XYZ file of C-alpha atoms in Angstrom:
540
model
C 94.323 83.469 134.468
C 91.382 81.695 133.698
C 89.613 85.324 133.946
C 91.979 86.936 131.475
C 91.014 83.329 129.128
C 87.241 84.182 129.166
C 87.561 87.682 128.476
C 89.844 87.099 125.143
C 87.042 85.135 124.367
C 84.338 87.443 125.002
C 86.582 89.494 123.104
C 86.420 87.246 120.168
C 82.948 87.361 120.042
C 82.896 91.291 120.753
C 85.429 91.715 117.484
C 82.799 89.875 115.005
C 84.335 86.390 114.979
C 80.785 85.007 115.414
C 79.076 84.755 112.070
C 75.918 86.849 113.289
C 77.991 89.815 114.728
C 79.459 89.544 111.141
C 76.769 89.783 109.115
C 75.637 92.320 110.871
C 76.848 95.949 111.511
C 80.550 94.692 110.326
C 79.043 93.935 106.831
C 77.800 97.159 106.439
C 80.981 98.864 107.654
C 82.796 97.210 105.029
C 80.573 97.637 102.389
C 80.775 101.427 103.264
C 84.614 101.070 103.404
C 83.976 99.763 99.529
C 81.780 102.231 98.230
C 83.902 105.009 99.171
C 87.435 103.697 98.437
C 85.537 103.248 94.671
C 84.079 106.846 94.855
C 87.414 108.404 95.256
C 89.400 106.475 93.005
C 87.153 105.628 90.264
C 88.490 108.377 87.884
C 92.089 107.052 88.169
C 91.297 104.083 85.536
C 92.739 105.641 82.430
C 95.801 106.935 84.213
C 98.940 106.320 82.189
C 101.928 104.083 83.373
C 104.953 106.035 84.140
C 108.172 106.239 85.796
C 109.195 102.834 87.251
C 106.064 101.202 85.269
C 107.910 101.205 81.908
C 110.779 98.901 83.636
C 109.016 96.529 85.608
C 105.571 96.406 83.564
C 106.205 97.980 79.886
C 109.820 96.411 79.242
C 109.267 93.439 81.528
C 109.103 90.732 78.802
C 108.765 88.216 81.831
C 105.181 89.259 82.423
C 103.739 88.949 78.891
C 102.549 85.389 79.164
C 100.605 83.988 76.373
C 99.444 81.142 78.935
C 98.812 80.041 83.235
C 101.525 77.329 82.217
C 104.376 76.913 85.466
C 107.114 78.102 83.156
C 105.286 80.829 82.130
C 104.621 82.052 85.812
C 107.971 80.828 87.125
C 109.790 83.469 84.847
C 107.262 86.247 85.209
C 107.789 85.638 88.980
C 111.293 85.446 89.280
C 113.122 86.668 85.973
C 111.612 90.212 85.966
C 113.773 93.210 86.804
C 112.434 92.539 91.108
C 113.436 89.065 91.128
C 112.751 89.057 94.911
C 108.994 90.649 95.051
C 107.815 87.427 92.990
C 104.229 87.865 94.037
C 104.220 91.156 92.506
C 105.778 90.461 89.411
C 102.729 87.325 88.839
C 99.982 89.859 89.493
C 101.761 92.066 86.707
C 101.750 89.017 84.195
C 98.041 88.350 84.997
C 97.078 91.664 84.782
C 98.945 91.262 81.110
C 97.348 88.023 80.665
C 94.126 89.350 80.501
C 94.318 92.947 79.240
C 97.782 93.012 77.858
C 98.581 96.751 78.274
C 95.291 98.034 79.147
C 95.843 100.461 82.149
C 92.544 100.037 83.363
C 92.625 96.350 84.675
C 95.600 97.334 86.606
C 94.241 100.329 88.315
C 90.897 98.161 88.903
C 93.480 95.586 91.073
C 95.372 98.286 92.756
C 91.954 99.445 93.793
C 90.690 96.096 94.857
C 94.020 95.996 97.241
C 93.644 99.209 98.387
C 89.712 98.547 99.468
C 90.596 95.334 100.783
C 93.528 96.765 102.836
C 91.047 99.408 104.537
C 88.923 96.392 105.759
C 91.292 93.885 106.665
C 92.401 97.145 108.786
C 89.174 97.765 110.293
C 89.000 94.151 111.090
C 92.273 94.028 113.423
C 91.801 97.131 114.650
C 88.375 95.665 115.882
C 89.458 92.968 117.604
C 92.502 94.154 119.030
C 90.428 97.154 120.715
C 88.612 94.195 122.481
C 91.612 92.170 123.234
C 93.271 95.444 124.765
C 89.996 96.654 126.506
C 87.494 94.349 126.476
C 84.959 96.580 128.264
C 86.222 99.598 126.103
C 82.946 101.254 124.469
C 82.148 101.905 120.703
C 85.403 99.804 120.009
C 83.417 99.570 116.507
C 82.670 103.006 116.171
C 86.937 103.961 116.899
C 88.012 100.429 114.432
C 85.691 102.190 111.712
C 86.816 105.896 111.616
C 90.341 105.250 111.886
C 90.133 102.741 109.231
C 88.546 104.881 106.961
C 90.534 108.025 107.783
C 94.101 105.611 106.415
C 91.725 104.613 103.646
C 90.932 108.221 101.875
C 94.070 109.837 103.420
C 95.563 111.777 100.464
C 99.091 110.586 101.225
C 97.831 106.849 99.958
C 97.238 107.748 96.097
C 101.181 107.465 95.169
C 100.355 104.068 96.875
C 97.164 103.213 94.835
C 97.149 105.133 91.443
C 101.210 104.901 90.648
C 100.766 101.313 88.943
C 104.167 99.737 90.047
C 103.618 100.427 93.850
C 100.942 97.280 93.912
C 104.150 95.816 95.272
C 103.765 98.664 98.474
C 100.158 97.452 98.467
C 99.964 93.920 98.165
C 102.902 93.496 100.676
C 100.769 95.817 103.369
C 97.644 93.769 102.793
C 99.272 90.435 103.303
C 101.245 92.132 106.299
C 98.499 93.190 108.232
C 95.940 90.159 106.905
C 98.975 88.361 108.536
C 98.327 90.307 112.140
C 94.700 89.763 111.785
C 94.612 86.231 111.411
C 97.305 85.538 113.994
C 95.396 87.688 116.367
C 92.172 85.512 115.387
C 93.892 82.659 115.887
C 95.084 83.440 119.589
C 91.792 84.599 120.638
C 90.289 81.076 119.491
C 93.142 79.187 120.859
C 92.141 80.329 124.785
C 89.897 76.945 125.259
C 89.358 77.971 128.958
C 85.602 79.451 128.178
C 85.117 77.006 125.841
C 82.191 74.399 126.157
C 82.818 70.828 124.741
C 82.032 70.454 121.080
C 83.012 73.820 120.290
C 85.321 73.600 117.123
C 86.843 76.886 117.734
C 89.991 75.687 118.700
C 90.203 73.184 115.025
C 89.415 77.410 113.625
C 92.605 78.589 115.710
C 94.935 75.860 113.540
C 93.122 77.169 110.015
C 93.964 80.821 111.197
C 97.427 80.083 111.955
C 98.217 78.042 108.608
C 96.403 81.215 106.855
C 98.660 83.640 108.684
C 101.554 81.426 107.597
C 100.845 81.536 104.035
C 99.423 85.378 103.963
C 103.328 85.903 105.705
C 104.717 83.838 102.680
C 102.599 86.064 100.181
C 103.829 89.773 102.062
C 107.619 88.723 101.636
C 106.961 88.153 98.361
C 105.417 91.046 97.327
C 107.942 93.541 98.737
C 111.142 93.272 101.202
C 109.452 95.720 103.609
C 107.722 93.031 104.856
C 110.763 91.304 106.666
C 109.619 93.458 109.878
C 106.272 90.769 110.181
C 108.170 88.309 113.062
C 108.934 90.971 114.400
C 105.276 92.976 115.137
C 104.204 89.272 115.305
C 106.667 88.889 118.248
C 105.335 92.265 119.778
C 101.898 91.556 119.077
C 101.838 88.939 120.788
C 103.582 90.259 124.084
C 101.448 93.336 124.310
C 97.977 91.863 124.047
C 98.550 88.217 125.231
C 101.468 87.778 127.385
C 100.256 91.320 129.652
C 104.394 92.158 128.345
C 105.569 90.261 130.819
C 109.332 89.814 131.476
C 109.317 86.407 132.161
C 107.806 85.180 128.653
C 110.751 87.304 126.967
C 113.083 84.944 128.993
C 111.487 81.575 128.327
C 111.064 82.104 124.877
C 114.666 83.981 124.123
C 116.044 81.056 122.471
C 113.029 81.009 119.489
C 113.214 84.784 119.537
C 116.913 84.291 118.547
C 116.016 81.846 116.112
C 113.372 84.306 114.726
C 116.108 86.965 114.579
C 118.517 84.767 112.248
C 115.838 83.904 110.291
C 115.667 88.259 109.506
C 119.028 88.403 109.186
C 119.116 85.223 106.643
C 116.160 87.488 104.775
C 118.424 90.970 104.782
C 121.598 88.698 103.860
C 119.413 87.177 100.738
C 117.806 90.849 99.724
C 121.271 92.168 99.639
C 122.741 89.186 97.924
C 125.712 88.969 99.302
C 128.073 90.829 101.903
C 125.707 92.970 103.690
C 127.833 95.729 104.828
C 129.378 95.702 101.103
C 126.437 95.678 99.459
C 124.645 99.101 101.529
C 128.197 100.776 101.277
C 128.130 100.192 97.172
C 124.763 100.880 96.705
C 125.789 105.108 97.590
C 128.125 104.975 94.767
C 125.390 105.869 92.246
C 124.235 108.458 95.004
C 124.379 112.120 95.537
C 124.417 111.454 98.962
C 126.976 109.644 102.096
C 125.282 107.051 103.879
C 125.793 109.509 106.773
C 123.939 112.294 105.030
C 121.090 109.897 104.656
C 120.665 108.539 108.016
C 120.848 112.544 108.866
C 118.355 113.209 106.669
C 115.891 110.683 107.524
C 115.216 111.848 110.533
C 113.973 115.227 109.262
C 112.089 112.890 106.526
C 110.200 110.844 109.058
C 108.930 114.115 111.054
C 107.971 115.038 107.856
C 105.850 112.272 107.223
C 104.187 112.869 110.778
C 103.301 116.384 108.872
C 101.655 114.606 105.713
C 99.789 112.698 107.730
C 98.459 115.609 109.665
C 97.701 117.980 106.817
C 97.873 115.810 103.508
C 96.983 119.115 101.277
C 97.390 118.314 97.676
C 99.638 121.124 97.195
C 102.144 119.205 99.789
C 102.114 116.052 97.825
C 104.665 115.172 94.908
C 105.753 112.696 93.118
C 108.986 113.979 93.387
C 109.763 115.638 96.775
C 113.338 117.409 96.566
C 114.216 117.172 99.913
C 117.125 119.213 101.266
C 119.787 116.949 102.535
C 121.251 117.143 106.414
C 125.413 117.691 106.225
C 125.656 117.456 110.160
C 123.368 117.366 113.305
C 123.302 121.112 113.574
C 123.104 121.896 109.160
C 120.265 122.545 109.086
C 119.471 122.490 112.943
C 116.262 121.068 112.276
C 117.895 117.470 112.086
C 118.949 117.425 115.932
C 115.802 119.080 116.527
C 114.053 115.952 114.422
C 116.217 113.306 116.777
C 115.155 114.617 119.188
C 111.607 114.593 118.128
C 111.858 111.069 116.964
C 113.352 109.998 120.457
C 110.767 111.767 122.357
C 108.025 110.193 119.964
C 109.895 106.454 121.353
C 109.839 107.523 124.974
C 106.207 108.123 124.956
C 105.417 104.800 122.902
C 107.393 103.447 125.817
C 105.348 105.078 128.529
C 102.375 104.520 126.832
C 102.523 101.099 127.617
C 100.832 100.854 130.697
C 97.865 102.549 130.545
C 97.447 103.172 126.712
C 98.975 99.861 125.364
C 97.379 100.146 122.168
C 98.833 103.313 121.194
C 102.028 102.376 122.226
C 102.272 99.548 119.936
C 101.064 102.164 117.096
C 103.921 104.554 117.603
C 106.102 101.446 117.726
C 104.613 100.310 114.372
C 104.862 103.564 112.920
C 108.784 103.756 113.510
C 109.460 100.702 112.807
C 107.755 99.892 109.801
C 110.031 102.864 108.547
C 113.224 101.541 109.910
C 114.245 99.451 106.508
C 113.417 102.214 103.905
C 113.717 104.990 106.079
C 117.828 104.487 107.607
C 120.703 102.735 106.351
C 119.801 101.120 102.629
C 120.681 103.553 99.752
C 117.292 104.130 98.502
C 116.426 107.673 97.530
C 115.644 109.962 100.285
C 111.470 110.139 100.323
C 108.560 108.948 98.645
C 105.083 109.270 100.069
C 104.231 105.332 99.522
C 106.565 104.064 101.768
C 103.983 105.741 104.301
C 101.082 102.767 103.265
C 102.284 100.217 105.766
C 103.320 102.535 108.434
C 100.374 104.779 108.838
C 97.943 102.071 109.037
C 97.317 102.167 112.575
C 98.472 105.577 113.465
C 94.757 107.013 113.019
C 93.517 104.780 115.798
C 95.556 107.111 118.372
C 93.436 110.720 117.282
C 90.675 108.909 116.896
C 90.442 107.668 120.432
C 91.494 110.830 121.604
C 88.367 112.830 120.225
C 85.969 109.884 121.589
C 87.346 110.482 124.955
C 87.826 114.157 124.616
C 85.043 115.373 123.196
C 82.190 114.394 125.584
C 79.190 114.808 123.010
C 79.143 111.447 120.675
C 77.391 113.652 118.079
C 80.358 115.996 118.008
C 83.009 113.866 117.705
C 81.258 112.044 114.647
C 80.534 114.944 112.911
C 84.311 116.305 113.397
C 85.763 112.887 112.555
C 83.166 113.046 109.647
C 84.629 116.464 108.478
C 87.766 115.394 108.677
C 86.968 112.114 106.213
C 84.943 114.722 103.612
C 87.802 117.115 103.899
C 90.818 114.339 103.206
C 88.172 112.371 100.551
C 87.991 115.869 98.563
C 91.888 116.285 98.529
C 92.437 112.306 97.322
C 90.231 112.626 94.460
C 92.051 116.529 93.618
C 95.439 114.359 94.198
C 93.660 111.920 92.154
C 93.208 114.215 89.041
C 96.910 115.160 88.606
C 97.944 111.442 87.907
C 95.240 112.041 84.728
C 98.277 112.498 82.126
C 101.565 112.582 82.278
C 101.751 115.879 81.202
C 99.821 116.987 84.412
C 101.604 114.856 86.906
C 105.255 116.026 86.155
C 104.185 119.592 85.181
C 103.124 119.257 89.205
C 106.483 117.688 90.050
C 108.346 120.996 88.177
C 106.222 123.155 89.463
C 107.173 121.681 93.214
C 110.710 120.686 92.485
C 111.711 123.081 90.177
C 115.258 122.395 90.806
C 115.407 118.736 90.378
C 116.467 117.461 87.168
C 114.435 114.312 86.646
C 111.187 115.526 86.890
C 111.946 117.635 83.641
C 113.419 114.797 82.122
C 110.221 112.942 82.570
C 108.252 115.958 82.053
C 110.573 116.878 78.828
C 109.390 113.027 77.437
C 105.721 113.209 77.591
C 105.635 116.682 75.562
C 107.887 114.943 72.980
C 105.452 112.043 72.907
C 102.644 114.350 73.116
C 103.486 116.245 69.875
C 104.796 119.303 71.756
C 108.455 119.196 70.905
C 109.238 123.193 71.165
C 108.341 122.745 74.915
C 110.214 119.457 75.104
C 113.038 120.950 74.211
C 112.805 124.229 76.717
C 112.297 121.770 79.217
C 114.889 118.927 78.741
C 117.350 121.932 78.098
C 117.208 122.966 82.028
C 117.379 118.959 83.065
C 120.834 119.501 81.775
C 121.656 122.506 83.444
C 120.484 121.112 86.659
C 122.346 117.830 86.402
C 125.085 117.779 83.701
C 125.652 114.268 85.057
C 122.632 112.937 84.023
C 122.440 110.519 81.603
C 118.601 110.394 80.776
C 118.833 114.480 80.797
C 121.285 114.192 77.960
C 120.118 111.277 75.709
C 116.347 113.029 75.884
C 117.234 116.147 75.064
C 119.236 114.916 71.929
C 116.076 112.965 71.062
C 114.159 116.409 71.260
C 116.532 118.108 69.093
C 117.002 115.020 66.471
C 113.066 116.042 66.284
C 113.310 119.478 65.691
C 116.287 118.220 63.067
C 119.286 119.609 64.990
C 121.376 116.231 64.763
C 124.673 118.608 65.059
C 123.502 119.990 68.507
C 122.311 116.220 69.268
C 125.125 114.055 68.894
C 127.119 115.749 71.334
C 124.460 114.591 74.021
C 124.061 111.406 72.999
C 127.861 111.037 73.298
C 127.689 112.679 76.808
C 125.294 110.199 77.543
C 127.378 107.068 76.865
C 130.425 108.821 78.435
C 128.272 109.072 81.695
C 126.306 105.725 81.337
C 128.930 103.237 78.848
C 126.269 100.180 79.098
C 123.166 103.018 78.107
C 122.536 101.378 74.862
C 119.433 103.927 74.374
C 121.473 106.399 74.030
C 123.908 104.219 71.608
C 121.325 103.379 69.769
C 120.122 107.182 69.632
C 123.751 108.379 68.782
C 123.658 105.514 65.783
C 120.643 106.769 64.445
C 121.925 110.622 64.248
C 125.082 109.576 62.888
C 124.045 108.050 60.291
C 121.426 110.917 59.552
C 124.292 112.970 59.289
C 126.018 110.912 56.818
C 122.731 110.911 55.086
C 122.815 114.909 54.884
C 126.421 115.165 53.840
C 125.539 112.972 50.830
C 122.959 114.669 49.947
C 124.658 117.776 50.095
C 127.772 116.662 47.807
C 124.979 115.991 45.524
């Protein structure tokens, strides 16, 4: 024991905890981590708000705060349309504070999180190498390249440049500063090695309150981050308790507590009846709750393909993902449970020797599980990949330092590999330019998915090009006669074009569909009374 003490020290000092190692060779791996996270997103300032923005940024009245008064924060924080992701909402109103609607301060933040999330990442994964392996070579060489491989990865830009998805951000950061400091704080805790007068272990109590209050600051920012006591749980069986049985038994009684205390968070993001809640929230869905938890399964294998070839031609803002009926329709979703149970097996047999790939795959599948199963969210979106795929890298990356036998090689493939996926973000990067550009990409992938027309249909009436508008919003009707939006915009396009006969029917439709869609009310008003106008006129 007191062997196993010294080397989690050792391993302390290995990871950079000392200020020299710090300043050192660390410093410059993070100021590399910097420059390049600002290289490939730096023309992604003037990128417009869309989609979700307008709700919880554009329309949020909350967030427009003339002052730093309590009030004024307490209703930006918990009066805006995500009452619980209060963190999020402040950084919204401060963003408005100081630039009102400016785009670019908020893409400067979302940047900022982003580069700070690559090296709080290379950071944990440096010191967890040593606690895993102590004597495990170029442990800053593997920390750096799989950092930096999550932090140009292609699949991260819905994550970065889509303004509203700070929340997906911000919750990561604080999730895995969380793991870092607790993992910090452990190390410093073992006092065996430690001479007298060493104030190491006063540094363990800092790092824990820290961890505490970065945990606070996760939950806040997004729900996602309810899985924390868990990994923290895990964490700290894997690398400090050697996963031994007998720890699991003496400490069942906290773990329990633990448990309640995620079940008391699920019960509060519900608000109310659980079961009800999940159950009601398919009623506005195309889709069973069966059909989803079918269809996630192909969803999640085809995440494990983004991540593996991230060409910009597979991403999209709005994947239309076929949906899974049964296990065998289409076959590929038995094939994908089996897959994803093959994927836990080996995480499970892992353990032994490879420990620290095991608790990758683990964190992988199970920073899915609350987005990716049973709550009636929409079927896929490539941000809820941020948190997930954060330490996945660090298993390919090992792999080519062991397999390849020439250190020169395996740099300059891993170094390939980062050009390769750097070129592709900042491509990705230059279809979020416009609106116009990013939903003409959605069309062109989805062609038969009615909203991204809609949306696509509103920037060419905003952008002056209402002929198009209307060719557009036209086939959002055909492909969802249900919708709404479809309806109400394209009886805005043709009030433009000065059709109000062939309008008002939509905007009617739209308030049949969607009663409380005062838009659309307000829309119908407005052509009425146009019409009346005309008739007037006319009788003249």
């Amino acid at each position: 024991m007191q062997k196993e003490i010294c080397e989690k020290e050792s391993a302390e000092q290995q990871a950079g905890c000392s200020g020299t190692g710090f300043i050192g060779r660390d410093f410059l791996a993070l100021l590399f981590l910097s420059a390049i996270t600002i290289t490939i997103y730096s023309h992604t300032l003037g990128s417009p708000f869309v989609l979700d923005d307008s709700a919880n940024i554009l329309k949020n009245q909350y967030i427009r705060i003339a002052d730093l008064k309590p009030e004024s924060l307490y209703n930006a924080a918990f009066k805006s349309l995500r009452i619980k992701r209060p963190v999020s909402n402040i950084s919204f109103a401060l963003n408005y504070y100081i630039g009102h609607y400016n785009v670019l301060g908020y893409h400067v933040v979302n940047i900022f999180i982003h580069m700070a999330s690559g090296m709080v990442l290379y950071l944990f994964l440096r010191i967890t190498l040593n606690i895993s392996s102590p004597t495990r070579p170029q442990a800053r060489l593997i920390s750096f390249f799989a950092a930096l491989i999550w932090l140009v990865h292609p699949v991260q830009t819905q994550s970065v440049t889509y303004i509203v998805q700070r929340m997906t951000g911000m919750a990561a950061l604080f999730y895995l500063l969380t793991m870092l400091l607790y993992a910090k704080a452990r190390v410093a805790n073992q006092q065996g090695c430690l001479k007298t007068g060493d104030k190491r272990p006063a540094r363990a109590y800092l790092y824990f309150i820290g961890a505490f209050f970065s945990a606070i600051i996760a939950l806040g920012s997004k729900e996602n981050a309810a899985t924390l006591p868990f990994f923290l749980i895990l964490y700290e069986w894997f690398f400090f308790q050697d996963m031994k049985r007998d720890w699991l038994k003496r400490n069942g009684v906290y773990f329990l507590g633990i448990f309640s205390l995620f079940l008391l968070l699920v019960f509060i993001y519900v608000g109310g009846n659980p079961v009800a809640k999940i159950l009601s929230q398919y009623q506005t869905r195309d889709f069973s709750l069966v059909q989803r938890l079918l269809t996630e399964s192909r969803v999640v294998i085809y995440y494990l393909t983004l991540l593996a070839f991230p060409h910009p031609s597979r991403l999209n803002l709005e994947h239309d993902f076929p949906l899974s009926y049964s296990l065998t329709d289409p076959v590929s979703t038995i094939l994908s449970i089996l897959s994803i149970i093959g994927i836990m097996v080996a995480g499970m047999l892992f353990a032994g020797k490879e420990r620290l790939w095991s608790f990758c795959i683990l964190w992988f599948l199970g920073n899915l599980v609350l987005e990716s199963s049973f709550i009636g969210l929409e079927i896929i979106f490539e941000h809820r990949l941020y948190l997930p795929s954060m330490l996945i890298f660090i298993i390919p990356v090992t792999l080519f330092s062991r397999v390849i036998k020439s250190e020169y090689a395996a740099k300059g493939i891993l170094c390939l590999f980062i050009m390769v996926f750097s070129i592709w973000t900042y491509q990705r990067n230059q279809i979020w330019k416009d609106e116009i550009t990013l939903f003409t990409d959605c069309v062109q992938k989805s062609p038969n998915k009615a909203r991204p027309h809609i949306s696509l249909g509103i920037a060419l009436i905003r952008a002056g090009r209402n002929d198009e508008a209307i060719i557009t919003l036209f086939k959002a009707v055909q492909l969802n006669p249900k919708s709404a939006s479809a309806h109400n915009s394209y009886g805005v396009a043709l009030s433009i074009a000065g059709d109000i006969e062939q309008a008002i029917p939509h905007f009617e439709e739209a308030i049949r569909i969607l009663p409380i869609y005062e838009e659309a009310k307000h829309n119908l008003d407005k052509a009425l009374a146009y019409q009346k106008e005309d008739e007037r006129i006319d009788r003249r």
